[in-house]
Coordinates of C-alpha atoms and ligand atoms in Angstrom, one line a residue:
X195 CA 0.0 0.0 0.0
X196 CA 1.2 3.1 -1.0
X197 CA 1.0 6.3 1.8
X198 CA -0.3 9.6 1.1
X199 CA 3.2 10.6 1.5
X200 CA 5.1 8.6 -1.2
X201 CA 2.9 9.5 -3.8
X202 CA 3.4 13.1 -2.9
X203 CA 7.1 12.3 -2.7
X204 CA 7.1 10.9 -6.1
X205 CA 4.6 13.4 -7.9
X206 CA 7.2 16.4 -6.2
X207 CA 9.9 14.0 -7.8
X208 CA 8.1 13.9 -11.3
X209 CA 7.7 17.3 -11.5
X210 CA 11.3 18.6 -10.2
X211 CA 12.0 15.8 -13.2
X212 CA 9.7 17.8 -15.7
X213 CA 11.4 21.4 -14.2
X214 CA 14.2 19.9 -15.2
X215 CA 13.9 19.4 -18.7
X216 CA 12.2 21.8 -19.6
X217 CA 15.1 24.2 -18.6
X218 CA 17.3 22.0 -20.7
X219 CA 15.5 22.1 -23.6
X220 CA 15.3 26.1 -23.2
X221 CA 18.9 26.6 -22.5
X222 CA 19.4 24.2 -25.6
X223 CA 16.9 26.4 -27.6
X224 CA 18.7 29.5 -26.3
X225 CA 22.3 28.6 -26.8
X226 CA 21.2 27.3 -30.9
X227 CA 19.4 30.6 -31.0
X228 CA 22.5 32.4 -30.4
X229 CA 24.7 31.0 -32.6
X230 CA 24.5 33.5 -35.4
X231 CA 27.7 32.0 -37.0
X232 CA 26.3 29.2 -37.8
X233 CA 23.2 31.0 -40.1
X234 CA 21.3 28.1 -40.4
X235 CA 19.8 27.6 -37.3
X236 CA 19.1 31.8 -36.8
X237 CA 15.4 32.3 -37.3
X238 CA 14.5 35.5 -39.1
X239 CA 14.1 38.0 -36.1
X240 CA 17.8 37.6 -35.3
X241 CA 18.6 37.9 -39.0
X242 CA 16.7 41.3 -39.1
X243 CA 19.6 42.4 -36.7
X244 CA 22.1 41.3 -39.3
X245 CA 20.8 42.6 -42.6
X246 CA 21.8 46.2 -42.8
X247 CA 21.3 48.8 -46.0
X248 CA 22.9 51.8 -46.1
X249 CA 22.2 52.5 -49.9
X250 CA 26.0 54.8 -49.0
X251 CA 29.2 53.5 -48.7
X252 CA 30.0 55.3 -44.9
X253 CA 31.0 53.0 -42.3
X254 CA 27.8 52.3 -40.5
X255 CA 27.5 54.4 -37.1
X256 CA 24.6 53.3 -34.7
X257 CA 24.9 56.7 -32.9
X258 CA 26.1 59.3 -34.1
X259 CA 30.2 59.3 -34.7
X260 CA 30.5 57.2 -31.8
X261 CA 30.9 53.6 -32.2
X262 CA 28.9 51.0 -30.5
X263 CA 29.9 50.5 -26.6
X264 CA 30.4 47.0 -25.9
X265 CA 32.1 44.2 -25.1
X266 CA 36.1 44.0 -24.9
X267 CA 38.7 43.8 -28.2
X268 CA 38.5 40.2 -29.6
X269 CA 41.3 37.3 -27.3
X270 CA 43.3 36.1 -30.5
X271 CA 43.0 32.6 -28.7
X272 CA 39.5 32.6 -29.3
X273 CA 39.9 34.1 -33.3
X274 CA 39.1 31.9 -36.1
X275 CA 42.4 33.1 -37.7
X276 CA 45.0 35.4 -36.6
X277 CA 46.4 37.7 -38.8
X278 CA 49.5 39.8 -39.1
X279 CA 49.2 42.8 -41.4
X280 CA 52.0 44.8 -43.1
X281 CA 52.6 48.5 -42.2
X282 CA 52.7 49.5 -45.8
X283 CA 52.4 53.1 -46.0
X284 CA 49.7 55.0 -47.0
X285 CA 49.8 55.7 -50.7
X286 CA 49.0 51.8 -50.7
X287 CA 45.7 51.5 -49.0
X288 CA 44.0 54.7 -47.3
X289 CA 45.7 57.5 -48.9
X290 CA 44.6 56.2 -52.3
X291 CA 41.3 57.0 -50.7
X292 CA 42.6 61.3 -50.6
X293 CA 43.3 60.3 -46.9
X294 CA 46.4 62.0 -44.8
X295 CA 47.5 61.1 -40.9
X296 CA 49.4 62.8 -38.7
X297 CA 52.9 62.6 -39.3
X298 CA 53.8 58.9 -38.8
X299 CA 50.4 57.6 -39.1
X300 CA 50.0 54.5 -40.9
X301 CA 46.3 53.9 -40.1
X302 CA 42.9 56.1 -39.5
X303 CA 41.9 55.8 -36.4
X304 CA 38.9 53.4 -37.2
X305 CA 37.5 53.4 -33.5
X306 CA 35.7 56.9 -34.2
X307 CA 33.5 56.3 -37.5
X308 CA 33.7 60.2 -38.3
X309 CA 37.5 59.9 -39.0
X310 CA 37.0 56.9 -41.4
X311 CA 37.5 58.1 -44.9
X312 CA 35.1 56.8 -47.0
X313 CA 35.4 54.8 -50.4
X314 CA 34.2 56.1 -53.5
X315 CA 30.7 55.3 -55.2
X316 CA 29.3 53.9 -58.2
X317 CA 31.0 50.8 -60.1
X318 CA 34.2 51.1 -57.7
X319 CA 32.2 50.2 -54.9
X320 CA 31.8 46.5 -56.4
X321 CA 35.6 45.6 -56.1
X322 CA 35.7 47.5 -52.4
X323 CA 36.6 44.2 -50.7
X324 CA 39.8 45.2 -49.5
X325 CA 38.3 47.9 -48.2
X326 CA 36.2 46.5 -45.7
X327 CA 38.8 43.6 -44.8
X328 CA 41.6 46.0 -44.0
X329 CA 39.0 47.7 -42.0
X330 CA 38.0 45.1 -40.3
X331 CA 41.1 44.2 -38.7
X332 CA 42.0 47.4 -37.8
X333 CA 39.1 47.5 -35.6
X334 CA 39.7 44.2 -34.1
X335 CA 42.0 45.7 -31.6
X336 CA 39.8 48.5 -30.5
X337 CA 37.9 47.5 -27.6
X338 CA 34.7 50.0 -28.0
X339 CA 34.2 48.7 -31.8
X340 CA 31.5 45.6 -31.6
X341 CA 32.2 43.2 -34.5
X342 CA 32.2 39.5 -35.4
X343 CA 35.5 38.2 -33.7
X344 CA 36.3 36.0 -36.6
X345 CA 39.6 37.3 -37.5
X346 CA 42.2 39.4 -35.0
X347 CA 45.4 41.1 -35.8
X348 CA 48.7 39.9 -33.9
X349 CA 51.5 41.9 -34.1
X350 CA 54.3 39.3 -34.0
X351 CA 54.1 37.8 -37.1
X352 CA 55.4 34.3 -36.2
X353 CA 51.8 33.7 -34.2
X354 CA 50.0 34.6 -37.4
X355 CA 48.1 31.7 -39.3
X356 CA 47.8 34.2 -42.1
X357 CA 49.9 37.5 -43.5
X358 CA 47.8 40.1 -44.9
X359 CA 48.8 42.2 -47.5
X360 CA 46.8 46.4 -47.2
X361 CA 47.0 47.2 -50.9
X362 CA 43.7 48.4 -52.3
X363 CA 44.9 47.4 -55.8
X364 CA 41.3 47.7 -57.5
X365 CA 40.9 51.1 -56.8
X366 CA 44.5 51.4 -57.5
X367 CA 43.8 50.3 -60.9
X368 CA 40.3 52.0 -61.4
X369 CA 41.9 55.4 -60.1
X370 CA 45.5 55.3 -61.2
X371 CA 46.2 53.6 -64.2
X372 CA 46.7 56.6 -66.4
X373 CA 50.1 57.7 -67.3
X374 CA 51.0 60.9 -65.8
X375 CA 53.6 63.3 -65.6
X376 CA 57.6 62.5 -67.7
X377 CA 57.5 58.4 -65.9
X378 CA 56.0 57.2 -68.8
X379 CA 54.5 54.7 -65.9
X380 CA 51.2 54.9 -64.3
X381 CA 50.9 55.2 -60.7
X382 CA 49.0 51.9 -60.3
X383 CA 52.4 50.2 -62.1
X384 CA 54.6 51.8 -59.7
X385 CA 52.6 50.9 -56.2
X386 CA 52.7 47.2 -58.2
X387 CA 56.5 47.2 -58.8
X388 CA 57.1 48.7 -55.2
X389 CA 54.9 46.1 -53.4
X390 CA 56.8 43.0 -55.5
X391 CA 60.0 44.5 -54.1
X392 CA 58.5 45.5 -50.8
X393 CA 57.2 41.4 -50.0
X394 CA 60.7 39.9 -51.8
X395 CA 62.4 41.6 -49.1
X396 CA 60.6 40.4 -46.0
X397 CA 61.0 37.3 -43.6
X398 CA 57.9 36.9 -43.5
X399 CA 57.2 36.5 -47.2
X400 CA 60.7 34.7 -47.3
X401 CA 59.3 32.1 -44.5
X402 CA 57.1 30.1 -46.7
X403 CA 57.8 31.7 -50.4
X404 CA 54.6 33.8 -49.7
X405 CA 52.3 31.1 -49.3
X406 CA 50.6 32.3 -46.0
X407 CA 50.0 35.4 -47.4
X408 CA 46.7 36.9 -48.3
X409 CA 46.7 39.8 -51.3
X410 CA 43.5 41.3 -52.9
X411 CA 43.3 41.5 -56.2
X412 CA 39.2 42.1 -56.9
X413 CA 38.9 43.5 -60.3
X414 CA 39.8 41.3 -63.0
X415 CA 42.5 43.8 -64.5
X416 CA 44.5 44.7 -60.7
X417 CA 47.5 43.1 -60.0
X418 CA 48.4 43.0 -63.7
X419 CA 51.9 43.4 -63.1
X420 CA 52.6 41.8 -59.9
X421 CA 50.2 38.9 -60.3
X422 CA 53.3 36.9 -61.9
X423 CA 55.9 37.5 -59.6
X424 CA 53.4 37.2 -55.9
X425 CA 51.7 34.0 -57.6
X426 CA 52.6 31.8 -54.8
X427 CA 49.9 33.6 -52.3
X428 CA 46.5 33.7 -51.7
X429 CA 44.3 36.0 -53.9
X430 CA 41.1 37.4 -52.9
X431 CA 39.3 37.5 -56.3
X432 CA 36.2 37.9 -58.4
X433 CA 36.5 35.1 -60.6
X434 CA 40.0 33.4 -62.4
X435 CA 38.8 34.5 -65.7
X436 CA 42.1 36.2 -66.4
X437 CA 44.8 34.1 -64.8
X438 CA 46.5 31.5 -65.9
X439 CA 45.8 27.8 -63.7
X440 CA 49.3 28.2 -62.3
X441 CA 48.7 31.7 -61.1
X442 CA 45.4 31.5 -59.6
X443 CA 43.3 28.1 -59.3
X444 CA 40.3 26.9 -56.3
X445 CA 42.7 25.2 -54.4
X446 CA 44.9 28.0 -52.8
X447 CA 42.7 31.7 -53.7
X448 CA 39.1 32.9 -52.1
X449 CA 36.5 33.9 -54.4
X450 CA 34.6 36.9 -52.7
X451 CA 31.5 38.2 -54.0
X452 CA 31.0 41.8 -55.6
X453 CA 29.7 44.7 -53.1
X454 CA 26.1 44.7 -54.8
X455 CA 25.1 48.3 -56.4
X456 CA 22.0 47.8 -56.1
X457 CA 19.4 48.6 -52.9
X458 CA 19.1 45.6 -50.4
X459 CA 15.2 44.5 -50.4
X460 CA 14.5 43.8 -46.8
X461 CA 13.5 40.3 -45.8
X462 CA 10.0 41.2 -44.5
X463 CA 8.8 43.3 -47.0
X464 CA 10.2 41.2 -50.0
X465 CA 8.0 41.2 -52.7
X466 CA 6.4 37.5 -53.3
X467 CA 5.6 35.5 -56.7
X468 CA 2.5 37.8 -57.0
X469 CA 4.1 40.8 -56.6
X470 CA 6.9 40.5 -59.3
X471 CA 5.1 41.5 -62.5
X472 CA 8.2 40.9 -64.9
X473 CA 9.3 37.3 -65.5
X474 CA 12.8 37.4 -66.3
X475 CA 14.9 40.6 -65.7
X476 CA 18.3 41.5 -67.5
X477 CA 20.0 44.6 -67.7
X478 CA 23.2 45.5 -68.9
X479 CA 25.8 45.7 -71.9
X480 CA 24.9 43.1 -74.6
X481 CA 27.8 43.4 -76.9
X482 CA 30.5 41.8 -75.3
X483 CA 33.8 40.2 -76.6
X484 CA 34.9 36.8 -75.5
X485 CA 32.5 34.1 -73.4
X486 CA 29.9 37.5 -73.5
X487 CA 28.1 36.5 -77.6
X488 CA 25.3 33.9 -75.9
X489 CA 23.8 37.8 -74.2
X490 CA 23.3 38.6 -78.0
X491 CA 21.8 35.2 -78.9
X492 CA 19.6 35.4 -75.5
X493 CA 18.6 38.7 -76.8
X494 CA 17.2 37.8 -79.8
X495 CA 15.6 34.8 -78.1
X496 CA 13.9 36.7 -75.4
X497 CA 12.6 40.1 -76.8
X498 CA 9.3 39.6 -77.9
X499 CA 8.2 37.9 -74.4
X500 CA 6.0 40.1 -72.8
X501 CA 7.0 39.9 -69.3
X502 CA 10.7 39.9 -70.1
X503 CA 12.6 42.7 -68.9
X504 CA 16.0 42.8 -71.4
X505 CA 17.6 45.7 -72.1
X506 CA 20.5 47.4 -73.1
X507 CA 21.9 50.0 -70.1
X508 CA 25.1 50.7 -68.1
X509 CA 24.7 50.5 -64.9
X510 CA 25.6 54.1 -63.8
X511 CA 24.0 56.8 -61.9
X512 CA 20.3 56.2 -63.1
X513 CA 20.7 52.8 -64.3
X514 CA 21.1 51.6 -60.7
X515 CA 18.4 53.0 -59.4
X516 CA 16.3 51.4 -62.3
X517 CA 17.8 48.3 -61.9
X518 CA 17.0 48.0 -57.8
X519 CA 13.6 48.7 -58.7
X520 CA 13.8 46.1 -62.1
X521 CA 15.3 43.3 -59.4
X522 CA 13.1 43.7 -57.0
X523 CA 9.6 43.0 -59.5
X524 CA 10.7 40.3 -61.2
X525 CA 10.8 36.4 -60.4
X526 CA 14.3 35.6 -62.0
X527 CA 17.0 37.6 -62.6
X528 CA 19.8 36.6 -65.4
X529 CA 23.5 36.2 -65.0
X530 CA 24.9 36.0 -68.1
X531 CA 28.5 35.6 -69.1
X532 CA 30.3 38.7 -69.8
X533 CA 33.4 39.3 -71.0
X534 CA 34.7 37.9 -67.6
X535 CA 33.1 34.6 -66.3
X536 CA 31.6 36.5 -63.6
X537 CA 29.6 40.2 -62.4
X538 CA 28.0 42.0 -59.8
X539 CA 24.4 41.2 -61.4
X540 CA 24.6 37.7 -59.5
X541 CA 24.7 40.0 -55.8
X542 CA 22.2 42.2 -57.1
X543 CA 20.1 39.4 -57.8
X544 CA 20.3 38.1 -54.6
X545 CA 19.6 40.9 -52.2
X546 CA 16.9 41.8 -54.5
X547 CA 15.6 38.2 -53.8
X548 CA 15.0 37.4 -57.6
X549 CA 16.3 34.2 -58.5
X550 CA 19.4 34.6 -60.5
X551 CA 19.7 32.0 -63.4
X552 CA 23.3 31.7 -63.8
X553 CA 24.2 31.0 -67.6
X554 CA 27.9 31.3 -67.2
X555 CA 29.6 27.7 -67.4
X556 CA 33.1 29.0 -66.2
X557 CA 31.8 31.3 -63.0
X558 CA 33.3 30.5 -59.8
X559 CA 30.9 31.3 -56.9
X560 CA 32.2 32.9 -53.5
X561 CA 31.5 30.5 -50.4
X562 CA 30.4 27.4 -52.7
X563 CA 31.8 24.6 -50.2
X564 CA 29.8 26.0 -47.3
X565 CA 26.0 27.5 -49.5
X566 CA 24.6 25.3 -51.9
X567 CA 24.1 27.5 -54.6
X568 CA 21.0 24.9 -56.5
X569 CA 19.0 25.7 -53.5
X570 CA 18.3 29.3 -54.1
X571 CA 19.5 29.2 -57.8
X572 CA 18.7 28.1 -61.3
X573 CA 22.0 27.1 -63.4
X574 CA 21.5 26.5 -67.2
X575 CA 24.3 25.2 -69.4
X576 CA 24.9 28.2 -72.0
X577 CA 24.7 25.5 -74.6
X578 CA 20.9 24.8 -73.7
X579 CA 20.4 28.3 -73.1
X580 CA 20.8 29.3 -76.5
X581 CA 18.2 26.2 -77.8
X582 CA 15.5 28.1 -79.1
X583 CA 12.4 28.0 -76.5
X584 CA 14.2 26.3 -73.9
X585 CA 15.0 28.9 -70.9
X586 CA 11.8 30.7 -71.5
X587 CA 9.6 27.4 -71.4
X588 CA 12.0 26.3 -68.0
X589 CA 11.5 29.6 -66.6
X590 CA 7.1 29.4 -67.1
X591 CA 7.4 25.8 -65.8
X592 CA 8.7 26.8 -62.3
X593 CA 5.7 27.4 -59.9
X594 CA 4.7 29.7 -57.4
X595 CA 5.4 27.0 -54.5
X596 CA 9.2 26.0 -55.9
X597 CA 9.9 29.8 -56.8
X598 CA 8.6 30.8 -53.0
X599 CA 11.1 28.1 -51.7
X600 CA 13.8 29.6 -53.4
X601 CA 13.0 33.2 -52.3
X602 CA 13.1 32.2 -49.0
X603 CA 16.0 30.3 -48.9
X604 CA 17.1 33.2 -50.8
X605 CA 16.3 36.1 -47.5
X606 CA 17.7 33.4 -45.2
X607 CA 21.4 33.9 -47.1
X608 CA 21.7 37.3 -48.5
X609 CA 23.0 38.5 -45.1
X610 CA 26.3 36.7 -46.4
X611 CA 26.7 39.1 -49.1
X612 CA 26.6 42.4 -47.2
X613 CA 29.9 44.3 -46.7
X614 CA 30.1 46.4 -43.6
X615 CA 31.9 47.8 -40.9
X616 CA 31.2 47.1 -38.3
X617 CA 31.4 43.8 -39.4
X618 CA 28.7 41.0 -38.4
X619 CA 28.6 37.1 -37.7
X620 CA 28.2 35.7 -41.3
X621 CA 28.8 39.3 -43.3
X622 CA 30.7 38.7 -46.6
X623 CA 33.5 40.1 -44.7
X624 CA 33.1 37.2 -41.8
X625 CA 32.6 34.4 -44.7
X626 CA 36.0 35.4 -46.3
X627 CA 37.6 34.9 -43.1
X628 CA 36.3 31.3 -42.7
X629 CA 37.2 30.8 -46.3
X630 CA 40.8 32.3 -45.9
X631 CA 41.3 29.6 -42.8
X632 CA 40.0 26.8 -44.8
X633 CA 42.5 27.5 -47.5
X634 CA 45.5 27.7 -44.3
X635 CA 44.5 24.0 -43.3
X636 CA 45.6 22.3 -46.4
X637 CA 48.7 24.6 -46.2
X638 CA 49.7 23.3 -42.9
X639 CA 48.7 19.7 -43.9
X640 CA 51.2 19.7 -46.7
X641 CA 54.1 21.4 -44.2
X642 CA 53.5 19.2 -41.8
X643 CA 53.8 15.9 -44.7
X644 CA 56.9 17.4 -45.5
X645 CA 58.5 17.5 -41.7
X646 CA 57.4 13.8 -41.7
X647 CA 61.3 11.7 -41.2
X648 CA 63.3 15.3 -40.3
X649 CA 63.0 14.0 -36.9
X650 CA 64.7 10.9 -37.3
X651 CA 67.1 12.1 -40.0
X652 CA 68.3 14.4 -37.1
X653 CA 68.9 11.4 -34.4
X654 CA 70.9 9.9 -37.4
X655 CA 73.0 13.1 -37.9
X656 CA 73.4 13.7 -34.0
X657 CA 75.2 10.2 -33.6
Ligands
LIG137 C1 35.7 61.8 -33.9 O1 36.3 62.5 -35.0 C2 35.7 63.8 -35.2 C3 36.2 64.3 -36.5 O2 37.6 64.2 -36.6 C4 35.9 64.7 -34.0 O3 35.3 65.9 -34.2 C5 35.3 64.0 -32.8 O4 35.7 64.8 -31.6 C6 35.9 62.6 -32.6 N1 35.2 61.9 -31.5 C7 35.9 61.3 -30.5 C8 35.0 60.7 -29.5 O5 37.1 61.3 -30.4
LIG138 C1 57.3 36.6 -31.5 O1 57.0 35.4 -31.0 C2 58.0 34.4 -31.0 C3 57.5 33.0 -30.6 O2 56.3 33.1 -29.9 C4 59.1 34.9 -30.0 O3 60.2 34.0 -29.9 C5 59.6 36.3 -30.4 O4 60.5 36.8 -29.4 C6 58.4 37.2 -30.6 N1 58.9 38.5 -31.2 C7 58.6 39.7 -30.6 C8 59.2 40.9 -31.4 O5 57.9 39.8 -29.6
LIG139 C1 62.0 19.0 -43.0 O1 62.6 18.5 -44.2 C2 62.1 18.9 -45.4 C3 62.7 18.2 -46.6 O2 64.1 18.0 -46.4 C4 62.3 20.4 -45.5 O3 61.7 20.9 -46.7 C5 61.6 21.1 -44.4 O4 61.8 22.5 -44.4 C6 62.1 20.5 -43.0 N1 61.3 21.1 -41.9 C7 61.9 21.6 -40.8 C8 60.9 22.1 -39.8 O5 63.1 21.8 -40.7

């Protein structure tokens, strides 16, 4: 016989039990809710906190000039990836940018946004990846500067995974390539030549024959010169379109995506299936050289549909504006080949949340071992593209309940192609860092290979 007093013994005990899980299960909940590295398993209120636009190129300020208050500078124990970066002097990053320090100032003070010079607009703004990265580690030794503690700058460079070099050659080569005064060399050529004598000079570069080091080198046409003789690093590029296999190849360089021109559409006000009028959207210049003829052939293909949006435009001043507004009404959004394998259109695309149909069968896509690009993407060999009826019939046959999977999938990973400063967990800037470490591993895999019998081969010498 049980007693009134064991079964209120073990109901107390059940429900101490029951307390019990359920603050398990909500500290589980909690700590997967916090994880915003991992963007996956962030629902959409935390990823409102990520998404920023600023149609404007300033460093973001929450309040005013004064950065965000919080937490302490990043522990370089607790860094992804620790990075030492060159003091090259100004003419190689910021004062390309019209900027001047103190005397003996290297770097702009990037804990006060105000004193942050800004970079310029338009079609530069695509390439301005070194921009934000060079940022970005600047800031990750100020302790009122609240960012993503993915990467951290050391300054002893033997603690470094990585060596980073601050040369912003796009602008470089968008700004300076024009021969001025009795050189008969352009100032981008010279900062080139200077930097290949510059890193042939260092230990650091000596160390590992440059290996370990990371150099930008966006646009397709920067780096022309030094490209050759730096080979050995790791590029931060747009595509391999113009290198050679040798020079640049998947294995050892990062593919970052362009800074999108156009507007970011925001996640809860995305326009659905309904509310995109045009079918297929394509702006942009349709004579092309090289892989760039099927945009003719898909011209003459596409422009008697009625709900097709392809026309001829560059992409300044008013063009983006019409474009942002284009994107953002249409269901799909081409990416042809130009006359490099890849463009900005594919980023556009994707903050506008219009499905971009890739027709470019030599692109490389930024972040394509961790985002699987067919789940938010259509590709289409350029060979099928060009079959009479084909990409307008696919395009109808792809219905309102597959296209809304896609869009959403799509808002769930645009976040990873925003450039910012401050930077944020799983910002383009954050996935380049994770992509920068995943090229180190292999690098270290192969060193240590090679240290394999030194060990014994010194016990032999030492007897
Ligand atoms: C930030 O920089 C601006 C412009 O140089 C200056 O006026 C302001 O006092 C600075 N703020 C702080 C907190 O240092
Ligand atoms: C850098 O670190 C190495 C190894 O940790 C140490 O031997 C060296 O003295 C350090 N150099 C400087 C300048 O602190
Ligand atoms: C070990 O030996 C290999 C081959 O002789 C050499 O390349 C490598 O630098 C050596 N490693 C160290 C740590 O001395």
């Amino acid at each position: 016989m049980t007693s009134m007093y064991e079964k209120r013994v073990f109901s107390s005990r059940l429900l101490s039990c029951l307390i019990a899980i359920s603050m398990f299960f909500l500290i589980l909940s909690c700590s997967l809710l916090f994880r915003v590295g991992d963007n996956s398993l962030v629902p959409r209120s935390i990823y409102n906190l990520i998404v920023v636009d600023r149609g404007s190129i300033e460093p973001e300020s929450d309040s005013g000039s004064n950065p965000v208050k919080a937490a302490g500078s990043c522990d370089p124990n607790q860094a992804v990836l620790k990075v030492f970066m060159y003091d090259l002097p100004p003419e190689f990053h910021f004062g390309l940018l019209g900027w001047t320090g103190s005397a003996n100032q290297l770097w702009p003070n990037v804990g006060n946004f105000s004193e942050i010079p800004s970079y310029p607009g338009g079609l530069n703004l695509q390439h301005s990846v070194e921009y934000w990265l060079t940022l970005d580690l600047l800031s990750s030794l100020i302790p009122n500067v609240r960012r993503s503690c993915t990467a951290v700058l050391v300054h002893n460079s033997t603690q470094a995974d990585v060596v980073f070099v601050p040369f912003f050659s796009s602008l470089s080569y968008n700004r300076h390539s024009k021969i001025e005064g009795t050189e008969g060399k352009s100032t981008n050529d010279i900062l080139q030549e200077r930097l290949v004598e510059y890193l042939n000079g260092q230990d650091e570069w000596k160390r590992f024959g440059g290996k370990d080091h990371v150099i930008m080198a966006h646009h397709p046409n920067s780096m022309l010169i030094a490209r050759w003789r730096l080979g050995s690093a790791m590029f931060v590029l747009a595509d391999f379109g113009r290198y050679s296999d040798e020079i640049a190849n998947i294995d050892k360089d990062v593919i970052a995506p362009y800074r999108h021109v156009v507007r970011t559409v925001d996640a809860n006000n995305s326009p659905s299936f309904e509310e995109r009028p045009t079918l297929v959207y394509f702006q942009g210049a349709i004579y092309r050289k090289d892989g760039g003829v099927i945009r003719q052939e898909l011209y003459y293909l596409l422009k008697d549909e009625k709900d097709v949006h392809f026309t001829f435009g560059s992409a300044g001043g008013g063009g983006i504006r019409k474009a942002s507004t284009g994107m953002a009404a249409s269901k799909f959004c081409l990416n042809i080949a130009g006359d490099t394998p890849s463009s900005n259109r594919l980023f556009d695309a994707i903050v506008s949340h219009c499905v971009p149909v890739i027709i470019s069968d030599e692109i490389e896509l930024p972040y394509e071992d961790l985002l699987d690009y067919s789940k938010f993407s259509i590709f289409v060999p350029a060979s099928d593209a060009c079959k009479n009826g084909y990409l307008i019939n696919l395009l109808r046959g792809v219905k309102r309940e597959k296209w809304t999977e896609m869009w959403e999938n799509l808002k769930q990973i645009a976040p990873h192609f925003e450039y910012q400063y401050p930077t944020r967990p799983g910002d383009a800037v954050d996935m380049i860092w994770k992509m920068v470490s995943r090229k180190i591993d292999p690098l270290h895999y192969r060193a240590h290979r090679k240290n394999r019998y030194n060990m014994s081969q010194q016990f032999l010498n030492s007897r």
